[in-house]
Every structure is written in structure tokens, then in C-alpha cells.
Amino acid sequence: MDLLGFVARVNGVTNDLALNFINDFVIEKCVLGKAHPVPLDEAGELRLWVVTWMFVYFGTLVLYFLAAGFHYLLFFVLFKESYIPDYKPNYKEMWREVRFSVTSLVTMSAMVTPSEVLVHKGFTKLYENVDEYGLAYFLLSPILFLLFSDFIIYWVHRFLHHRLIYKYIHKPHHSFVHTTPFAAFAFHPLDGYMQGVAYHIFVYFIPFHTFMHLASLGIVGLWTINIHDRVDMGIPLINGAGHHRVHHLTFNHNYGQYFIIFDWLFGTMRDPKKWGNLMESEESVYGDDAKKIG
Ligand SMILES: [Zn+2]
Ligand SMILES: [Zn+2]
């Protein structure tokens, strides 16, 4: 498909497609057994909130199990010798990653729901037609978004590692040192929400196509899975799984999201190739502040 054909197809691609499907098919038809579904916008406020939560939660779960399962099968089973030869399966720990992710996502999705309800109600600067801001803006807006979200996430993540804050919110995620892709959403719900907040702020200030917004949410989910698989692809400027492995080993380096730019600018970048497997203990980094509360 050529570029213009692609652009014509993304017009009108919004979260509402998924919301209407959940309302009409899942709730009205399958759960309530109605032959003639009541449309979402006539089904009341409570329905909108429930459907939006279902979209975020189950959408993320489907993505999580498919993509994390695929990464695990590929790098930890089929091609383990080429990519992670020192990996020894720890199913108890992996089950803890899955259980933590699946339960935390219930609350994380609830925290994201108000923002996505406001998206549905049209309170944001999201737009549906590429012509509104032109093709060049449509194609360049992801760069703006990536710079914005990488900057915010860098500082949110660095703040969560502050010695006075760390043990309250971010420590549970760092209880996983040798991660598998299933650690992707193993966060305290507030931690997961804070690290995703840039995605929900951006749409109030900068015009962004609805397709790009939907894609940004899906891609960051896949990215979170990708950076926990420990496989360093060594792509220049990219804060990949190698960098995030170092983050889990040392606690206070490589805070970035997609790029190493802000880690490099603010002096927290560690090259995984040079760092190797050197590990620091939580106590040596945070002292007594790392101790679990209570
Ligand atoms: Zn992590
Ligand atoms: Zn961290």
C-alpha cells in the first residue's frame, strides 16, 4: 500500500472502534443476549466507564500474553543458546511476574480509564482526519511525541528511583533482577500509571491523530515487553533490552524509554556492552533506605 492509501485508511481509526465492539458484541450480545444492541452512547455513563476499562485491561492482557509468550518462546526456548545461553528457567519467579502483571493491570487500567473516557468524549486535541493538520504534520507528530514522552518518562523514572521514594512505589518492579518478558507490567499500579502519564498528558496539549494515539499505546506495551527480554540488539541510540538489563542490575542507570538521549545528556547512560554482568546490591545503592516498608 502506498503512503496516501495508508493515510486514507487511518482516517477515522479511533479507540471508539474497540469500545463499540466491546459494547455491542461482548456486553450486549454475548453477556446480555440482546438481538438488537443498545449503542454505547445510549447505554449510559456507567457502561462507558466499564467498556473503557475492559478495553484497556483486556487489550493489554491480549497483547501481553501474545507478545511476551512469543518473545519467551523465541529467545528463552528455541534460540536460547544463541541469545541467552546462561538462562536457567525459574518458573516460580516467572509465575510471580505473570501474577504481579495480571493483578496490577486491573488497577492500572482503572487509573487510565478516566483519561480514555475523556478521549472518547472529545476533550483532547486528538483529531481524526489527516487533512486537518496536513500530511507532513501527521508524519512528523510521532517525533514530537517521542521527544516529549521520552523526556517525561526519563524524569518520572529517575524520580521513582530517588532514595526517599524508591521503596514505596518502584521497589516491587526491581524485585525482579533477571527478568523475562513476563515482567513487563509487574509494577505497583501507581508506578505503572506514573510511567505512562506522558501518554495521557500529551493529547491535551498537542494535536495528535487518533490512529497515532492508539498506535502509541499498543507500541509502548510491546516495547515494555521487549526491553525485559534481556536480548541486546545493539541498535545505536536505542534504549533496548541490553540497557534495561543494566538498569535492573544497577538500579540507577538507563532510565529512558525508547532512546538513550536523556540518559546520555544527564549522565546516567551505561553501555550494556561495556558493563557486562556487573551487579550492584540494592543496599549498596540505597543503603538503609532500600529496606522494605513495615
Ligand atoms: Zn524493568
Ligand atoms: Zn527502575
mmCIF file of C-alpha atoms and ligand atoms in Angstrom:
data_model
loop_
_atom_site.group_PDB
_atom_site.id
_atom_site.type_symbol
_atom_site.label_atom_id
_atom_site.label_comp_id
_atom_site.label_asym_id
_atom_site.label_seq_id
_atom_site.Cartn_x
_atom_site.Cartn_y
_atom_site.Cartn_z
ATOM 1 C CA MET A 1 0.000 0.000 0.000
ATOM 2 C CA ASP A 2 1.358 3.447 -0.859
ATOM 3 C CA LEU A 3 1.624 6.244 1.684
ATOM 4 C CA LEU A 4 -1.506 8.100 0.555
ATOM 5 C CA GLY A 5 -3.510 4.870 0.592
ATOM 6 C CA PHE A 6 -2.346 4.206 4.149
ATOM 7 C CA VAL A 7 -3.214 7.746 5.231
ATOM 8 C CA ALA A 8 -6.707 7.461 3.732
ATOM 9 C CA ARG A 9 -7.275 4.275 5.714
ATOM 10 C CA VAL A 10 -6.224 5.666 9.091
ATOM 11 C CA ASN A 11 -8.788 8.485 8.942
ATOM 12 C CA GLY A 12 -11.480 7.601 11.447
ATOM 13 C CA VAL A 13 -9.406 4.913 13.183
ATOM 14 C CA THR A 14 -10.132 5.666 16.834
ATOM 15 C CA ASN A 15 -10.407 3.878 20.174
ATOM 16 C CA ASP A 16 -14.163 4.015 19.587
ATOM 17 C CA LEU A 17 -13.921 1.098 17.140
ATOM 18 C CA ALA A 18 -12.784 -1.134 20.013
ATOM 19 C CA LEU A 19 -15.194 0.449 22.532
ATOM 20 C CA ASN A 20 -18.184 -0.096 20.232
ATOM 21 C CA PHE A 21 -17.141 -3.707 19.573
ATOM 22 C CA ILE A 22 -16.893 -4.447 23.323
ATOM 23 C CA ASN A 23 -20.258 -2.781 23.961
ATOM 24 C CA ASP A 24 -22.217 -4.172 21.003
ATOM 25 C CA PHE A 25 -20.763 -7.663 20.730
ATOM 26 C CA VAL A 26 -19.272 -8.627 24.096
ATOM 27 C CA ILE A 27 -21.702 -6.953 26.512
ATOM 28 C CA GLU A 28 -24.968 -6.516 24.618
ATOM 29 C CA LYS A 29 -24.890 -9.692 22.524
ATOM 30 C CA CYS A 30 -22.792 -12.249 24.432
ATOM 31 C CA VAL A 31 -23.389 -11.206 28.065
ATOM 32 C CA LEU A 32 -26.910 -9.727 27.914
ATOM 33 C CA GLY A 33 -28.075 -11.829 24.932
ATOM 34 C CA LYS A 34 -29.807 -8.940 23.146
ATOM 35 C CA ALA A 35 -30.633 -9.307 19.450
ATOM 36 C CA HIS A 36 -30.566 -5.517 18.971
ATOM 37 C CA PRO A 37 -27.654 -3.995 20.897
ATOM 38 C CA VAL A 38 -28.082 -0.601 22.568
ATOM 39 C CA PRO A 39 -25.292 1.650 21.162
ATOM 40 C CA LEU A 40 -22.574 2.717 23.588
ATOM 41 C CA ASP A 41 -23.542 6.384 23.563
ATOM 42 C CA GLU A 42 -27.119 5.491 24.578
ATOM 43 C CA ALA A 43 -26.155 2.915 27.188
ATOM 44 C CA GLY A 44 -25.336 5.403 29.952
ATOM 45 C CA GLU A 45 -22.284 6.765 31.737
ATOM 46 C CA LEU A 46 -21.530 3.633 33.795
ATOM 47 C CA ARG A 47 -21.426 1.485 30.653
ATOM 48 C CA LEU A 48 -18.930 3.858 29.036
ATOM 49 C CA TRP A 49 -16.583 3.585 32.042
ATOM 50 C CA VAL A 50 -16.906 -0.215 32.237
ATOM 51 C CA VAL A 51 -16.333 -0.648 28.494
ATOM 52 C CA THR A 52 -13.326 1.700 28.567
ATOM 53 C CA TRP A 53 -11.779 -0.224 31.479
ATOM 54 C CA MET A 54 -12.404 -3.520 29.612
ATOM 55 C CA PHE A 55 -10.728 -2.085 26.511
ATOM 56 C CA VAL A 56 -7.605 -1.050 28.419
ATOM 57 C CA TYR A 57 -7.383 -4.159 30.624
ATOM 58 C CA PHE A 58 -8.233 -6.941 28.196
ATOM 59 C CA GLY A 59 -6.497 -5.186 25.291
ATOM 60 C CA THR A 60 -3.289 -5.060 27.334
ATOM 61 C CA LEU A 61 -3.704 -8.667 28.518
ATOM 62 C CA VAL A 62 -4.090 -9.987 24.960
ATOM 63 C CA LEU A 63 -1.018 -8.022 23.876
ATOM 64 C CA TYR A 64 0.892 -9.176 26.976
ATOM 65 C CA PHE A 65 0.303 -12.899 26.630
ATOM 66 C CA LEU A 66 0.770 -12.961 22.842
ATOM 67 C CA ALA A 67 3.910 -10.820 22.690
ATOM 68 C CA ALA A 68 5.564 -11.935 25.949
ATOM 69 C CA GLY A 69 4.807 -15.562 25.049
ATOM 70 C CA PHE A 70 6.334 -15.044 21.591
ATOM 71 C CA HIS A 71 9.494 -13.390 22.993
ATOM 72 C CA TYR A 72 9.852 -16.122 25.597
ATOM 73 C CA LEU A 73 9.431 -18.925 23.087
ATOM 74 C CA LEU A 74 11.870 -17.326 20.670
ATOM 75 C CA PHE A 75 14.707 -16.180 22.941
ATOM 76 C CA PHE A 76 14.341 -18.287 26.089
ATOM 77 C CA VAL A 77 13.416 -21.627 24.481
ATOM 78 C CA LEU A 78 14.042 -22.039 20.731
ATOM 79 C CA PHE A 79 17.162 -19.871 20.298
ATOM 80 C CA LYS A 80 18.270 -19.729 23.933
ATOM 81 C CA GLU A 81 21.818 -20.900 23.149
ATOM 82 C CA SER A 82 22.377 -18.039 20.682
ATOM 83 C CA TYR A 83 20.779 -15.265 22.761
ATOM 84 C CA ILE A 84 20.647 -16.085 26.483
ATOM 85 C CA PRO A 85 22.913 -19.143 26.975
ATOM 86 C CA ASP A 86 23.219 -18.564 30.740
ATOM 87 C CA TYR A 87 19.421 -18.636 31.257
ATOM 88 C CA LYS A 88 18.145 -21.231 33.698
ATOM 89 C CA PRO A 89 14.347 -21.368 33.886
ATOM 90 C CA ASN A 90 12.900 -20.270 37.206
ATOM 91 C CA TYR A 91 9.202 -20.997 36.783
ATOM 92 C CA LYS A 92 8.324 -19.881 40.294
ATOM 93 C CA GLU A 93 9.769 -16.417 39.570
ATOM 94 C CA MET A 94 8.150 -16.320 36.136
ATOM 95 C CA TRP A 95 4.766 -17.160 37.656
ATOM 96 C CA ARG A 96 5.338 -14.295 40.124
ATOM 97 C CA GLU A 97 5.963 -11.952 37.137
ATOM 98 C CA VAL A 98 2.730 -13.106 35.453
ATOM 99 C CA ARG A 99 0.630 -12.946 38.623
ATOM 100 C CA PHE A 100 2.002 -9.493 39.501
ATOM 101 C CA SER A 101 1.403 -8.144 35.970
ATOM 102 C CA VAL A 102 -2.123 -9.533 35.603
ATOM 103 C CA THR A 103 -3.294 -8.300 39.021
ATOM 104 C CA SER A 104 -1.585 -4.884 38.840
ATOM 105 C CA LEU A 105 -3.086 -4.239 35.432
ATOM 106 C CA VAL A 106 -6.592 -4.365 36.966
ATOM 107 C CA THR A 107 -5.857 -1.181 38.947
ATOM 108 C CA MET A 108 -3.524 0.379 36.367
ATOM 109 C CA SER A 109 -6.295 0.087 33.755
ATOM 110 C CA ALA A 110 -8.771 1.686 36.174
ATOM 111 C CA MET A 111 -6.360 4.606 36.643
ATOM 112 C CA VAL A 112 -6.038 5.072 32.876
ATOM 113 C CA THR A 113 -9.813 4.803 32.309
ATOM 114 C CA PRO A 114 -10.752 8.460 33.120
ATOM 115 C CA SER A 115 -8.229 9.689 30.578
ATOM 116 C CA GLU A 116 -9.564 7.382 27.859
ATOM 117 C CA VAL A 117 -13.173 8.325 28.718
ATOM 118 C CA LEU A 118 -12.206 11.968 28.143
ATOM 119 C CA VAL A 119 -10.630 10.920 24.822
ATOM 120 C CA HIS A 120 -13.963 9.346 23.837
ATOM 121 C CA LYS A 121 -15.856 12.475 24.905
ATOM 122 C CA GLY A 122 -13.625 14.661 22.751
ATOM 123 C CA PHE A 123 -11.902 16.703 25.471
ATOM 124 C CA THR A 124 -8.441 16.237 23.947
ATOM 125 C CA LYS A 125 -6.581 17.616 20.937
ATOM 126 C CA LEU A 126 -6.852 14.268 19.148
ATOM 127 C CA TYR A 127 -8.115 14.593 15.593
ATOM 128 C CA GLU A 128 -9.484 12.020 13.143
ATOM 129 C CA ASN A 129 -8.814 13.461 9.696
ATOM 130 C CA VAL A 130 -5.213 13.748 8.432
ATOM 131 C CA ASP A 131 -6.180 16.818 6.336
ATOM 132 C CA GLU A 132 -6.912 18.819 9.486
ATOM 133 C CA TYR A 133 -3.188 19.444 10.122
ATOM 134 C CA GLY A 134 -1.776 18.092 6.862
ATOM 135 C CA LEU A 135 0.270 15.072 5.851
ATOM 136 C CA ALA A 136 3.643 16.498 6.937
ATOM 137 C CA TYR A 137 2.385 17.161 10.478
ATOM 138 C CA PHE A 138 0.770 13.714 10.627
ATOM 139 C CA LEU A 139 4.088 12.070 9.728
ATOM 140 C CA LEU A 140 6.226 14.299 11.971
ATOM 141 C CA SER A 141 3.966 14.302 15.047
ATOM 142 C CA PRO A 142 5.352 10.936 16.319
ATOM 143 C CA ILE A 143 8.813 12.562 16.581
ATOM 144 C CA LEU A 144 7.338 15.328 18.743
ATOM 145 C CA PHE A 145 5.533 12.711 20.797
ATOM 146 C CA LEU A 146 8.642 10.549 21.244
ATOM 147 C CA LEU A 147 10.742 13.512 22.415
ATOM 148 C CA PHE A 148 8.015 14.598 24.842
ATOM 149 C CA SER A 149 7.316 11.139 26.269
ATOM 150 C CA ASP A 150 10.986 10.129 26.493
ATOM 151 C CA PHE A 151 11.809 13.327 28.412
ATOM 152 C CA ILE A 152 8.882 12.944 30.846
ATOM 153 C CA ILE A 153 9.442 9.205 31.367
ATOM 154 C CA TYR A 154 13.160 9.730 31.974
ATOM 155 C CA TRP A 155 12.444 12.138 34.846
ATOM 156 C CA VAL A 156 9.460 10.203 36.239
ATOM 157 C CA HIS A 157 11.572 7.023 36.309
ATOM 158 C CA ARG A 158 14.539 8.862 37.839
ATOM 159 C CA PHE A 159 12.212 10.391 40.474
ATOM 160 C CA LEU A 160 10.882 6.904 41.291
ATOM 161 C CA HIS A 161 14.494 5.865 41.963
ATOM 162 C CA HIS A 162 15.092 8.729 44.403
ATOM 163 C CA ARG A 163 16.284 7.156 47.665
ATOM 164 C CA LEU A 164 13.381 8.653 49.631
ATOM 165 C CA ILE A 165 10.731 7.497 47.138
ATOM 166 C CA TYR A 166 12.156 4.228 45.775
ATOM 167 C CA LYS A 167 10.998 1.752 48.412
ATOM 168 C CA TYR A 168 7.377 2.971 48.372
ATOM 169 C CA ILE A 169 6.486 2.607 44.693
ATOM 170 C CA HIS A 170 9.205 1.321 42.362
ATOM 171 C CA LYS A 171 10.938 -1.312 44.516
ATOM 172 C CA PRO A 172 8.453 -4.125 43.695
ATOM 173 C CA HIS A 173 9.399 -3.931 39.983
ATOM 174 C CA HIS A 174 13.074 -4.189 40.892
ATOM 175 C CA SER A 175 12.432 -7.325 42.934
ATOM 176 C CA PHE A 176 12.870 -8.935 39.509
ATOM 177 C CA VAL A 177 16.578 -8.806 38.669
ATOM 178 C CA HIS A 178 16.944 -11.397 35.899
ATOM 179 C CA THR A 179 13.727 -10.589 34.098
ATOM 180 C CA THR A 180 11.739 -12.449 31.457
ATOM 181 C CA PRO A 181 9.327 -10.637 29.082
ATOM 182 C CA PHE A 182 6.535 -11.511 31.543
ATOM 183 C CA ALA A 183 7.893 -8.842 33.946
ATOM 184 C CA ALA A 184 6.622 -6.180 31.502
ATOM 185 C CA PHE A 185 3.711 -4.992 33.675
ATOM 186 C CA ALA A 186 4.937 -6.208 37.057
ATOM 187 C CA PHE A 187 4.693 -2.751 38.636
ATOM 188 C CA HIS A 188 2.957 -1.238 41.622
ATOM 189 C CA PRO A 189 -0.173 0.224 39.907
ATOM 190 C CA LEU A 190 0.826 3.803 40.765
ATOM 191 C CA ASP A 191 4.301 3.137 39.327
ATOM 192 C CA GLY A 192 2.861 1.809 36.051
ATOM 193 C CA TYR A 193 0.444 4.737 35.850
ATOM 194 C CA MET A 194 3.132 7.360 36.533
ATOM 195 C CA GLN A 195 5.445 5.913 33.885
ATOM 196 C CA GLY A 196 2.614 6.067 31.344
ATOM 197 C CA VAL A 197 1.324 9.506 32.308
ATOM 198 C CA ALA A 198 3.130 11.273 29.427
ATOM 199 C CA TYR A 199 0.866 9.410 27.004
ATOM 200 C CA HIS A 200 -2.206 10.896 28.624
ATOM 201 C CA ILE A 201 -0.887 14.447 29.143
ATOM 202 C CA PHE A 202 0.363 14.836 25.566
ATOM 203 C CA VAL A 203 -3.092 14.553 23.968
ATOM 204 C CA TYR A 204 -4.365 17.615 25.891
ATOM 205 C CA PHE A 205 -1.701 19.943 24.565
ATOM 206 C CA ILE A 206 -0.524 18.788 21.160
ATOM 207 C CA PRO A 207 -2.694 17.774 18.193
ATOM 208 C CA PHE A 208 -2.238 14.046 17.579
ATOM 209 C CA HIS A 209 -4.105 11.798 15.155
ATOM 210 C CA THR A 210 -6.382 9.227 16.848
ATOM 211 C CA PHE A 211 -4.595 6.426 14.973
ATOM 212 C CA MET A 212 -1.227 7.633 16.328
ATOM 213 C CA HIS A 213 -2.626 7.726 19.869
ATOM 214 C CA LEU A 214 -3.918 4.158 19.568
ATOM 215 C CA ALA A 215 -0.624 3.041 17.995
ATOM 216 C CA SER A 216 1.406 4.798 20.724
ATOM 217 C CA LEU A 217 -0.434 2.819 23.428
ATOM 218 C CA GLY A 218 -0.019 -0.513 21.619
ATOM 219 C CA ILE A 219 3.631 0.075 20.747
ATOM 220 C CA VAL A 220 4.660 1.097 24.267
ATOM 221 C CA GLY A 221 3.066 -2.130 25.558
ATOM 222 C CA LEU A 222 5.144 -4.128 23.077
ATOM 223 C CA TRP A 223 8.234 -2.086 23.938
ATOM 224 C CA THR A 224 7.864 -2.763 27.654
ATOM 225 C CA ILE A 225 7.740 -6.480 26.859
ATOM 226 C CA ASN A 226 10.738 -6.177 24.523
ATOM 227 C CA ILE A 227 13.049 -4.413 26.991
ATOM 228 C CA HIS A 228 12.565 -7.156 29.588
ATOM 229 C CA ASP A 229 13.747 -9.990 27.331
ATOM 230 C CA ARG A 230 17.481 -9.317 28.053
ATOM 231 C CA VAL A 231 18.406 -9.624 24.343
ATOM 232 C CA ASP A 232 20.681 -6.738 23.380
ATOM 233 C CA MET A 233 20.184 -5.942 19.699
ATOM 234 C CA GLY A 234 22.795 -3.173 19.932
ATOM 235 C CA ILE A 235 20.867 -0.638 17.829
ATOM 236 C CA PRO A 236 22.550 2.795 18.074
ATOM 237 C CA LEU A 237 20.682 5.397 20.190
ATOM 238 C CA ILE A 238 18.045 2.859 21.252
ATOM 239 C CA ASN A 239 17.454 2.073 24.923
ATOM 240 C CA GLY A 240 16.861 -1.612 24.270
ATOM 241 C CA ALA A 241 16.755 -4.741 26.391
ATOM 242 C CA GLY A 242 20.543 -4.624 26.934
ATOM 243 C CA HIS A 243 20.253 -1.166 28.518
ATOM 244 C CA HIS A 244 17.238 -2.146 30.598
ATOM 245 C CA ARG A 245 19.043 -5.279 31.806
ATOM 246 C CA VAL A 246 21.789 -2.974 33.115
ATOM 247 C CA HIS A 247 19.046 -0.857 34.742
ATOM 248 C CA HIS A 248 17.819 -3.931 36.657
ATOM 249 C CA LEU A 249 21.406 -4.831 37.608
ATOM 250 C CA THR A 250 22.486 -1.382 38.859
ATOM 251 C CA PHE A 251 19.225 0.476 39.730
ATOM 252 C CA ASN A 252 20.437 3.949 38.799
ATOM 253 C CA HIS A 253 21.359 3.898 35.113
ATOM 254 C CA ASN A 254 19.423 3.812 31.839
ATOM 255 C CA TYR A 255 16.118 5.330 32.972
ATOM 256 C CA GLY A 256 14.981 6.085 29.422
ATOM 257 C CA GLN A 257 12.114 4.736 27.377
ATOM 258 C CA TYR A 258 12.880 4.297 23.664
ATOM 259 C CA PHE A 259 16.112 6.291 23.388
ATOM 260 C CA ILE A 260 19.335 6.757 25.336
ATOM 261 C CA ILE A 261 19.379 10.508 24.566
ATOM 262 C CA PHE A 262 18.321 11.787 28.001
ATOM 263 C CA ASP A 263 20.445 9.231 29.889
ATOM 264 C CA TRP A 264 23.373 10.375 27.799
ATOM 265 C CA LEU A 265 22.576 14.096 28.321
ATOM 266 C CA PHE A 266 22.090 13.768 32.091
ATOM 267 C CA GLY A 267 24.986 11.361 32.693
ATOM 268 C CA THR A 268 23.146 8.157 33.615
ATOM 269 C CA MET A 269 23.822 6.132 30.459
ATOM 270 C CA ARG A 270 25.685 2.825 30.794
ATOM 271 C CA ASP A 271 26.589 0.891 27.661
ATOM 272 C CA PRO A 272 25.494 -2.743 28.157
ATOM 273 C CA LYS A 273 28.400 -3.993 26.014
ATOM 274 C CA LYS A 274 30.942 -2.342 28.328
ATOM 275 C CA TRP A 275 29.026 -3.014 31.539
ATOM 276 C CA GLY A 276 28.684 -6.781 31.143
ATOM 277 C CA ASN A 277 27.001 -8.585 34.041
ATOM 278 C CA LEU A 278 28.313 -6.496 36.915
ATOM 279 C CA MET A 279 25.635 -6.366 39.581
ATOM 280 C CA GLU A 280 25.085 -3.938 42.436
ATOM 281 C CA SER A 281 23.040 -4.755 45.506
ATOM 282 C CA GLU A 282 20.026 -2.633 46.393
ATOM 283 C CA GLU A 283 21.605 -1.867 49.785
ATOM 284 C CA SER A 284 24.864 -0.653 48.238
ATOM 285 C CA VAL A 285 22.894 1.826 46.092
ATOM 286 C CA TYR A 286 20.212 2.940 48.570
ATOM 287 C CA GLY A 287 21.639 1.969 51.947
ATOM 288 C CA ASP A 288 19.055 1.533 54.675
ATOM 289 C CA ASP A 289 16.522 3.432 52.537
ATOM 290 C CA ALA A 290 16.053 0.328 50.401
ATOM 291 C CA LYS A 291 14.575 -1.662 53.261
ATOM 292 C CA LYS A 292 11.018 -2.732 52.760
ATOM 293 C CA ILE A 293 8.442 -0.591 54.491
ATOM 294 C CA GLY A 294 6.889 -2.222 57.537
HETATM 295 ZN ZN ZN B 1 12.047 -3.165 34.163
HETATM 296 ZN ZN ZN B 2 13.615 1.372 37.541
#
